[in-house]
XYZ file of C-alpha atoms in Angstrom:
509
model
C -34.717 -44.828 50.175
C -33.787 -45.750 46.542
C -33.185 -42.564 45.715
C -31.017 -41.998 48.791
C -28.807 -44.806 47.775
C -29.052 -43.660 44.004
C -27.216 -40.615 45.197
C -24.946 -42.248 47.473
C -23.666 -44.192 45.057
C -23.140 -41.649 42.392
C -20.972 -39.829 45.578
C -18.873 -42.613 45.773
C -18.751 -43.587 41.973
C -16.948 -39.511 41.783
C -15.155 -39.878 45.106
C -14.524 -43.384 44.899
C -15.668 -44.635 48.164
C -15.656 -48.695 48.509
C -19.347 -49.176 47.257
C -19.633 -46.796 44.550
C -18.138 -47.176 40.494
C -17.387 -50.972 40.878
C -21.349 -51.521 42.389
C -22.757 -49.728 39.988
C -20.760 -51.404 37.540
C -22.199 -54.715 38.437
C -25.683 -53.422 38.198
C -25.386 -53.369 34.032
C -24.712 -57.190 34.578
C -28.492 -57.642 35.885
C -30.813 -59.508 33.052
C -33.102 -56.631 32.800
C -29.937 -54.051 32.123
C -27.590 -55.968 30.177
C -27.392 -52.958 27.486
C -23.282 -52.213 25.802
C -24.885 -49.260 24.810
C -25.150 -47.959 28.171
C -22.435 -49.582 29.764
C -20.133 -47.349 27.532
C -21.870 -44.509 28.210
C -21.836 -44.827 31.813
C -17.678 -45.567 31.101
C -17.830 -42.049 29.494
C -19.728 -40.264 32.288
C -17.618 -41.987 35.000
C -13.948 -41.037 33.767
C -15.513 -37.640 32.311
C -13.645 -39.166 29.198
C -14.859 -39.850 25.473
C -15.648 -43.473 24.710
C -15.393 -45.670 21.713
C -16.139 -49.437 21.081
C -14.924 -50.599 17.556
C -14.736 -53.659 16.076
C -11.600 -55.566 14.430
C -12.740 -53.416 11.223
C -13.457 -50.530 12.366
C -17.252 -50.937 12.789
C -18.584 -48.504 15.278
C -20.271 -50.909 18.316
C -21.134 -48.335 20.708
C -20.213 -44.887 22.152
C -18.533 -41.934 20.226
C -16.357 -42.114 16.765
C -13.103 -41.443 17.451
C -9.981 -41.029 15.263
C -7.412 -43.952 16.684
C -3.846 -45.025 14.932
C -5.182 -48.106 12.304
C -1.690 -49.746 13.433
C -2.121 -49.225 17.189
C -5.658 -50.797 16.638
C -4.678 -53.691 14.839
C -1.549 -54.886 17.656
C -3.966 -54.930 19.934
C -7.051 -56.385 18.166
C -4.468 -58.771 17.014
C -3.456 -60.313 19.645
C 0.211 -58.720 19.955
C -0.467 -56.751 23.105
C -3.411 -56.484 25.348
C -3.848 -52.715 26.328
C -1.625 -49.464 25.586
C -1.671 -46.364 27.030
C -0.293 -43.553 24.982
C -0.714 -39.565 25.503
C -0.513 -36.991 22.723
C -0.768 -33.151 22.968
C -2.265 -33.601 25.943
C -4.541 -36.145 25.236
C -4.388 -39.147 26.758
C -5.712 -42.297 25.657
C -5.924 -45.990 26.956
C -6.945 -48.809 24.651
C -8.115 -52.259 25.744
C -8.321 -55.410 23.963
C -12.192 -56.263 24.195
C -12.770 -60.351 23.007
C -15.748 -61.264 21.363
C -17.489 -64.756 20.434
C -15.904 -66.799 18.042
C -15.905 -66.731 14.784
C -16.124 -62.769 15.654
C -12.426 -61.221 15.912
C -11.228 -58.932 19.106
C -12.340 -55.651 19.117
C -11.082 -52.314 20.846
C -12.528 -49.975 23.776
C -10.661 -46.804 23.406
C -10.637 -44.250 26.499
C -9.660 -40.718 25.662
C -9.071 -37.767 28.294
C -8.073 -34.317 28.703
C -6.038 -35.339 32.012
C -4.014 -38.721 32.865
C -5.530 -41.582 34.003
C -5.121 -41.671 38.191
C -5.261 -45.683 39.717
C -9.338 -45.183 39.796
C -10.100 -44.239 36.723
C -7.199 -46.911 35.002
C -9.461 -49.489 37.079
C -12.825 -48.663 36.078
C -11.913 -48.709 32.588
C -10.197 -52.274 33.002
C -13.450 -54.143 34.902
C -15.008 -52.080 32.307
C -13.599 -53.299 29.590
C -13.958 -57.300 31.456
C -18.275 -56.346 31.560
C -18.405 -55.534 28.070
C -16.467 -58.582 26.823
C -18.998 -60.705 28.823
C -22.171 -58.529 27.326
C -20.709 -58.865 23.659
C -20.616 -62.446 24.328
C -23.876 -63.475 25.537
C -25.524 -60.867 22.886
C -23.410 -62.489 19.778
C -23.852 -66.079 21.329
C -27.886 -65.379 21.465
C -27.708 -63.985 18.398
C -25.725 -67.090 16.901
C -28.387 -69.480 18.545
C -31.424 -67.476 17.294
C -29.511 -68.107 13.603
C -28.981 -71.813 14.545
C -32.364 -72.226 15.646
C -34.167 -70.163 12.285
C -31.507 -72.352 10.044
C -32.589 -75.349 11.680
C -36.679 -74.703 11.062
C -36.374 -73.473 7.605
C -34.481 -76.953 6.959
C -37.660 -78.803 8.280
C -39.967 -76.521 6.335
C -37.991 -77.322 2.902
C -37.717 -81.117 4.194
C -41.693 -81.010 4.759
C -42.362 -79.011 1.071
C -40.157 -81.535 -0.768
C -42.579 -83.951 0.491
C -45.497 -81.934 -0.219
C -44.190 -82.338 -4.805
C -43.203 -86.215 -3.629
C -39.516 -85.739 -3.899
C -38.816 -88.099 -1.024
C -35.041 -88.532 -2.049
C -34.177 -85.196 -1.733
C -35.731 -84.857 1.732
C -34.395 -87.548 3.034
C -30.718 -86.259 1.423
C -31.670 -83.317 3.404
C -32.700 -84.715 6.358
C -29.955 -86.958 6.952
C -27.150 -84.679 7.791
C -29.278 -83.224 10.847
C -31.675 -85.771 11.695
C -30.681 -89.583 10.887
C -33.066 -91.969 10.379
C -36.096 -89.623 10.828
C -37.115 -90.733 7.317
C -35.700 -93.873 6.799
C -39.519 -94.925 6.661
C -41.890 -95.438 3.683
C -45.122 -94.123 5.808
C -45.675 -91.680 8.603
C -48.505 -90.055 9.541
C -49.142 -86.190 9.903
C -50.319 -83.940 12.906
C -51.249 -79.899 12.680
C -51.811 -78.395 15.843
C -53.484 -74.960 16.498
C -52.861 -72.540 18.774
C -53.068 -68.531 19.325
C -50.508 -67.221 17.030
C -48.602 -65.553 20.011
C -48.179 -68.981 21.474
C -47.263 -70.930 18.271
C -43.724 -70.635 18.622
C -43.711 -71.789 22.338
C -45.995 -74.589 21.167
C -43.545 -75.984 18.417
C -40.830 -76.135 21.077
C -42.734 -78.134 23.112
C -43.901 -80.183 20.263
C -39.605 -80.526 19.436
C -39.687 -81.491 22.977
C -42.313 -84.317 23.380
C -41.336 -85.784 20.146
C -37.457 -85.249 20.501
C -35.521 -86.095 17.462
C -38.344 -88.719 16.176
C -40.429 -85.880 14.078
C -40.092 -83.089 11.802
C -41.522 -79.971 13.258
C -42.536 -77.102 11.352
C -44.180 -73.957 11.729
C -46.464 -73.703 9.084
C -46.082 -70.887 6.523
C -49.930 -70.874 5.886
C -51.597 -70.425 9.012
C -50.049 -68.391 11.502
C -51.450 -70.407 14.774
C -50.650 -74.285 13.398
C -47.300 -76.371 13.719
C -47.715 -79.544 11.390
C -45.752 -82.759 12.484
C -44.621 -85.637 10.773
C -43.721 -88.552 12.298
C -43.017 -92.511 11.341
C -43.338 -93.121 14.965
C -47.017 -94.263 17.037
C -45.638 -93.267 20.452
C -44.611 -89.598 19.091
C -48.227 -89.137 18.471
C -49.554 -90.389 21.735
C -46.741 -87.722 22.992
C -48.692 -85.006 21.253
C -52.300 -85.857 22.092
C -50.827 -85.670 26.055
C -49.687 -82.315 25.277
C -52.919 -81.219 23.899
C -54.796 -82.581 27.007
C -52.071 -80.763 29.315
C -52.076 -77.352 26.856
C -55.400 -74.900 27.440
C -56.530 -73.553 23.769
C -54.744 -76.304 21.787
C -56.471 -78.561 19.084
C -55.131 -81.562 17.629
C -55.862 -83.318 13.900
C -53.883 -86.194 12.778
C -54.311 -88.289 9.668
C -54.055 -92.159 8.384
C -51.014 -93.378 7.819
C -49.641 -92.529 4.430
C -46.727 -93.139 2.122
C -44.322 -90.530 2.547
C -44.748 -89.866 -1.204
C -48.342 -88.945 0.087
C -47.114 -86.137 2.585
C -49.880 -83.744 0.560
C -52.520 -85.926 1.323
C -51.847 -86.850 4.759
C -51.955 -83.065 5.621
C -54.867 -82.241 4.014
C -56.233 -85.465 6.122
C -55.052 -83.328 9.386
C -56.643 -80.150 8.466
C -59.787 -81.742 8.366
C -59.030 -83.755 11.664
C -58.036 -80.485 13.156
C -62.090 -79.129 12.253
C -63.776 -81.993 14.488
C -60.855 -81.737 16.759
C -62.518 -78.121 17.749
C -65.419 -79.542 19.109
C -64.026 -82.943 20.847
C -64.335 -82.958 24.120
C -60.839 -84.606 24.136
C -59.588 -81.245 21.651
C -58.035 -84.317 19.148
C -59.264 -86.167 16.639
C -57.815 -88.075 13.600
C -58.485 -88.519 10.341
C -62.145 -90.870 10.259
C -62.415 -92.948 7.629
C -65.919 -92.273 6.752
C -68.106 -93.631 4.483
C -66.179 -92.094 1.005
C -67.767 -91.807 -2.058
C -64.511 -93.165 -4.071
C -65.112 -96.756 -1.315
C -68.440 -97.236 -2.699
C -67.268 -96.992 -6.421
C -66.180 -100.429 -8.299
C -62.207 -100.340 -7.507
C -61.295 -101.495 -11.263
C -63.500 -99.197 -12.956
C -62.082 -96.120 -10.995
C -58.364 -97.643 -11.441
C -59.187 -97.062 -15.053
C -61.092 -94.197 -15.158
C -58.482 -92.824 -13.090
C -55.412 -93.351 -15.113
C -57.245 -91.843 -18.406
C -58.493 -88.831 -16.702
C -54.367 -88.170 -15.766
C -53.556 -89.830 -18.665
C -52.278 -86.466 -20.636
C -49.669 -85.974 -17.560
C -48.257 -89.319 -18.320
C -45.861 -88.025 -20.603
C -44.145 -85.465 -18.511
C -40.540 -86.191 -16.290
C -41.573 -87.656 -13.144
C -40.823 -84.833 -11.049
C -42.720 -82.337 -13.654
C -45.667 -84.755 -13.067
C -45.469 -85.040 -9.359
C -45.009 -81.098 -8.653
C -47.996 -80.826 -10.625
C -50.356 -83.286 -8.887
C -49.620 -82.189 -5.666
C -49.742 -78.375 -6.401
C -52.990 -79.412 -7.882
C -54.426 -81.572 -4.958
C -53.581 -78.897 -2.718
C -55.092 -76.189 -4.515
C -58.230 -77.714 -5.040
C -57.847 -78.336 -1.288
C -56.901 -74.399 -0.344
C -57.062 -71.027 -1.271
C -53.600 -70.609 -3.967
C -52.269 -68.129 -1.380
C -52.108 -70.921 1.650
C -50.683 -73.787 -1.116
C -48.141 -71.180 -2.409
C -47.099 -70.515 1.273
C -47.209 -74.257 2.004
C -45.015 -75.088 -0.967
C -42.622 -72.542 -0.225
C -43.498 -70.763 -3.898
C -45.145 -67.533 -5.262
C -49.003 -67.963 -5.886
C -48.688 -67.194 -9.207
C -46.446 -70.502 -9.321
C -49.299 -72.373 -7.866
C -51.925 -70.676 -10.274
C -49.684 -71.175 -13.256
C -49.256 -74.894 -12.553
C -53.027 -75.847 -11.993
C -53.448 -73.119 -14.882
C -51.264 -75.912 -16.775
C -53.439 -79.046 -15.549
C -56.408 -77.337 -16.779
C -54.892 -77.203 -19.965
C -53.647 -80.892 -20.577
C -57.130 -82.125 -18.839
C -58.250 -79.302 -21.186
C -61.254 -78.195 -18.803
C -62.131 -75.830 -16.451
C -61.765 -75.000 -12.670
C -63.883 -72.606 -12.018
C -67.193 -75.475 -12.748
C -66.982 -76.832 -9.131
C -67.942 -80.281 -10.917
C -64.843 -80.496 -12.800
C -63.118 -79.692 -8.957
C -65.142 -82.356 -7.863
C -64.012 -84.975 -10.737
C -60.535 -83.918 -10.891
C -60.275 -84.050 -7.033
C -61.656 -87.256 -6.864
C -58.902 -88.625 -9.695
C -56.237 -87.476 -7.833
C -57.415 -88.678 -4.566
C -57.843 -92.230 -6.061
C -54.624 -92.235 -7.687
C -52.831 -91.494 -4.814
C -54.430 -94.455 -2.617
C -53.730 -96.585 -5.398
C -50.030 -95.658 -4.656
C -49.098 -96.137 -8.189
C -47.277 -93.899 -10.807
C -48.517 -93.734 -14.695
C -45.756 -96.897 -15.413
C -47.290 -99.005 -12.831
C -51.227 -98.885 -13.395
C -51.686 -98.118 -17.048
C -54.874 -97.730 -18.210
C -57.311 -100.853 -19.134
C -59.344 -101.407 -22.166
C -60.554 -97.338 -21.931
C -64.311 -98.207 -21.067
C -65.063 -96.657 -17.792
C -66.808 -93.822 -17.360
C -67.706 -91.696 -14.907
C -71.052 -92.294 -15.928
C -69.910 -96.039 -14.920
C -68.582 -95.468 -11.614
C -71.612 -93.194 -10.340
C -74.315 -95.331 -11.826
C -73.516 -98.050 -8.391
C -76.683 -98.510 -6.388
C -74.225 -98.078 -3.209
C -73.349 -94.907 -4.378
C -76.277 -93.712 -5.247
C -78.126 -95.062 -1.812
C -75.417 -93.119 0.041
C -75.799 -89.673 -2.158
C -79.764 -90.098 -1.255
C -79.261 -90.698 2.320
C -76.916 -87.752 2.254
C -79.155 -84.910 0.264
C -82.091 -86.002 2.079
C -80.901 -84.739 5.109
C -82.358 -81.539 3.696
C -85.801 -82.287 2.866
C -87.337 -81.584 5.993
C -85.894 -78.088 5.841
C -88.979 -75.740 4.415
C -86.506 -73.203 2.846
C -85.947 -75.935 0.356
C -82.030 -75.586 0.972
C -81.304 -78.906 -1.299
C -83.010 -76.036 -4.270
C -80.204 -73.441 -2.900
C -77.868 -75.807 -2.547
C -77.790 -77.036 -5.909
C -77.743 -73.831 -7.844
C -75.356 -72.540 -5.925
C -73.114 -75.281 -6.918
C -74.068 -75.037 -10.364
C -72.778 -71.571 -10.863
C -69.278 -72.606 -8.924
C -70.587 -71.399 -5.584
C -71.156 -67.916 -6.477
C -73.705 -66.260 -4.091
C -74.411 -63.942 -6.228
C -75.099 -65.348 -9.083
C -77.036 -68.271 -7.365
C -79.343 -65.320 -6.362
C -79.876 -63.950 -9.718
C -80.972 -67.356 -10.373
C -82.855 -68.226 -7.728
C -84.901 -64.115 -7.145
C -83.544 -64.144 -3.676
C -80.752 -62.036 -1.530
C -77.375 -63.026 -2.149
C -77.431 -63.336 1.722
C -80.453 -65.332 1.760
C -77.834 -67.780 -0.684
C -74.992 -67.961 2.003
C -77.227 -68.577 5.011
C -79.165 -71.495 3.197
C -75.382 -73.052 2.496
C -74.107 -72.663 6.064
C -76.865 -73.981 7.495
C -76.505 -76.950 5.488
C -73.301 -77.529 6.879
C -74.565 -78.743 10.007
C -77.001 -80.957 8.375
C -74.966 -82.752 5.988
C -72.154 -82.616 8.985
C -69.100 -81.046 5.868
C -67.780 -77.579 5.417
C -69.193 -76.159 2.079
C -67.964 -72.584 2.198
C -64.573 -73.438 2.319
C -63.714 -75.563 -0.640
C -62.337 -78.500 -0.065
C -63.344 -82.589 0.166
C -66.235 -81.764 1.875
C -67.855 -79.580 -0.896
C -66.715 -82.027 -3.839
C -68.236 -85.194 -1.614
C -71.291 -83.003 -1.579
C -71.123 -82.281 -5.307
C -70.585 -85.897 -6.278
C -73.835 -86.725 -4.473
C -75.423 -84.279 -6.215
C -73.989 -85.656 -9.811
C -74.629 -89.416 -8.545
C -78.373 -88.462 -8.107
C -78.593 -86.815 -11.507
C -79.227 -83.128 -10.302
C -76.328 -81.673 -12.121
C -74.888 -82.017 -14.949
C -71.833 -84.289 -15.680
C -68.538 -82.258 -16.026
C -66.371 -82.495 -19.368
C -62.866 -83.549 -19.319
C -60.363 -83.755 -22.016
C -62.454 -81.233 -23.978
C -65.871 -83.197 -25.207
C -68.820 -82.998 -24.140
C -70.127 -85.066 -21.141
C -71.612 -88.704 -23.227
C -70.046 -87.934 -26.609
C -68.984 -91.947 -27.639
C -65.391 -90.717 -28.463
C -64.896 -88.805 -25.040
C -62.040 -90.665 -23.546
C -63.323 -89.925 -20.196
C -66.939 -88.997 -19.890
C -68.188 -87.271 -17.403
């Protein structure tokens, strides 16, 4: 029967009957055929007449290029008359003002024939003309909204990665014109969500949705399935943990409360939320406040020890300084490729400025215990909240020596490796060498006379033990490493360029 009516109409459409050009006219108006393209074409087929859809400059928009008078074009396109009809050697032509979406100007449908145009075929190419002035629009105004909506998220992403350096006053310059108020705040707290990656985009609209205009939003440029949130508010958070419950496949991490100066920090707190969040029955979880090796460490001592270790930054501009620290938190955090993509820079940015660190610290970050040390600093120094003016450095006598020597420390690095002693493979062995050669497998098998495979299982199945990722470096690993350097099983990192001990080290380690 379709194809019945098929043919019936294309009857009518040539002998035009009541239900055949002006039906199947309306059919290229249906969602699943609204095509220019094709409207013009079927224009051409039904006047048995060449087509041509131009725009106010000439641009070809659909059909066949056609010669037409440049001053003819521009009266109509202009606004000085609607249509014209005009007939030359026997070819006759009929031009028709086509409107577009603003800012776009008019354009033209031109109609040319080898015969004049009877009553029919003068209609069809007016409702014509009337369809593809409605098509133009709704393409140009979804293509104008798709613009308006990719503007408006890579503003969020540059508002969230001037947080990421510490450059609060820019992002809130930038947030201001679109968003007042959003971060007229001195803390907020950060969320990362993870999805598939074919569902991330429908996720971050509902996240826009639930939170409404009291978070930032952003894809992230990392990690194809996570959209990280930032928000001042409590009750946009509660908004996103009932979307998680309501949401199949969706995790959620949040983190403590931080100074928006700390925006680095706090999503680094998130990511690791987002790892327990996996396996919570509840599919969120936020940032725990566990027992920390930096809580158990005398506060003054690592105030001090802290501010010499970053001591050689000191000297830099204050935005130099920040960029650096939190390029350098991160990337101890992440592989450079994820910080770069974070930041919004080129990995060989990222590399260059840790490259840089390493040289004023004048170590190395390749020894995992210098990671360790150095991540620790830079952790500390951003709870203390406080910039190289406000918490100079004491009288210069703590060490690290100093602040792992604490019998709370080293009670909790005990409890903590001795999770492994029962474990007849003697993992704690593996474990250790493998940090000592900067968690190469490999090479941690040359030491050890074992399978470089043997090496990786031993370390993941500490990971379940000691309840921290290892293979992934990150706080975990460096919590597990300071443990081991509390306890005395490896050897204290060098900073500054001594040697771990030396009386004139300014920070020994």
């Amino acid at each position: 029967m379709a194809g019945r009516e098929d043919g019936t109409r294309q009857r009518n459409a040539r002998t035009g009957g009541p239900a055949g050009w002006a039906e199947e006219l309306l059919d290229h108006l249906r969602p699943a055929a609204r095509d220019v393209r094709r409207v013009v074409a079927w224009l051409a087929g039904a006047v048995d007449a060449t087509v041509t859809l131009q725009d106010g400059t000439g641009g070809l928009l659909a059909g066949t290029p056609a010669p037409l008078d440049a001053y003819l074009v521009a009266d109509i396109t202009g606004g000085r008359m609607a249509s014209a009809a005009i007939e030359d050697r026997g070819r006759h032509l009929r031009l028709v003002r086509v409107e577009r979406a603003r800012p776009a100007p008019a354009g033209v449908l031109a109609v040319a024939r080898d015969r004049p145009f009877d009553r029919r075929a003068a209609d069809i190419v007016t409702h014509t003309a009337q369809v593809v002035e409605l098509l133009l629009t709704e393409h140009e105004s979804t293509v104008a909204g798709r613009r308006l909506r990719r503007a408006t998220a890579d503003l969020r992403l540059a508002i969230l990665q001037l947080l990421m350096v510490e450059d609060t006053v820019s992002a809130r310059r930038v947030a201001a014109g679109l968003w007042p108020g959003l971060l007229d705040t001195d803390t907020a707290c950060v969320y990362v969500m993870e999805s598939v990656p074919e569902e991330r985009d429908r996720l971050a609209e509902e996240c826009l949705s639930a939170t409404g205009e009291t978070a930032l939003v952003v894809r992230c440029p990392a990690m194809d399935g996570h959209v990280i949130v930032l928000t001042p508010r409590e009750a946009a958070g509660e908004a996103l943990r009932s979307l998680v419950g309501r949401t199949d496949g969706v995790f959620l991490g949040g983190s403590a409360r931080q100074n928006l100066a700390r925006t680095a920090l706090a999503y680094g707190q998130a990511v690791s939320a987002l790892a327990v969040a996996r396996f919570r029955p509840g599919k969120a979880a936020v940032y725990a406040e566990r027992t920390r090796p930096e809580r158990l460490m005398d506060p003054a001592a690592l105030a001090d020890w802290t501010a010499r270790v970053l001591r050689p930054l000191d000297g830099l501009p204050h935005h130099t300084r920040a960029e650096l620290l939190a390029t350098t938190r991160l990337g101890l955090e992440f592989t450079a490729v994820s910080t770069a993509k974070v930041l919004g820079v080129s990995r060989n940015t990222v590399r260059a400025r840790m490259d840089r660190v390493e040289g004023l610290l004048h170590t190395d970050f390749t020894d995992l215990t210098v990671r360790a040390t150095v991540h620790l600093a830079l952790n500390a120094q951003a709870a203390l909240d406080a910039g190289p003016d406000e918490n100079p450095a004491g009288p210069g006598r703590a060490c690290l020596d100093d602040l792992l020597a604490g019998p709370a420390l080293r009670t909790w690095a005990g409890d903590l490796l001795g999770r492994l002693d029962h474990d007849a493979r003697d993992v704690r062995r593996t474990l250790r060498t493998w940090i000592a050669v900067g968690g190469n497998a490999e090479r941690a098998a040359r030491r050890l006379g074992v399978h470089a495979q043997t090496v990786r299982e031993h370390v993941r199945s500490a990971e379940p033990v000691l309840e921290r990722q290892l293979l992934a470096a990150g706080s975990d690993l460096y919590e597990v490493v300071l443990a081991h350097l509390a306890l005395g099983d490896l050897e204290r990192p060098s900073l500054h360029g001594t040697k771990p001990g030396h009386p004139d080290s300014p920070v020994h380690g």
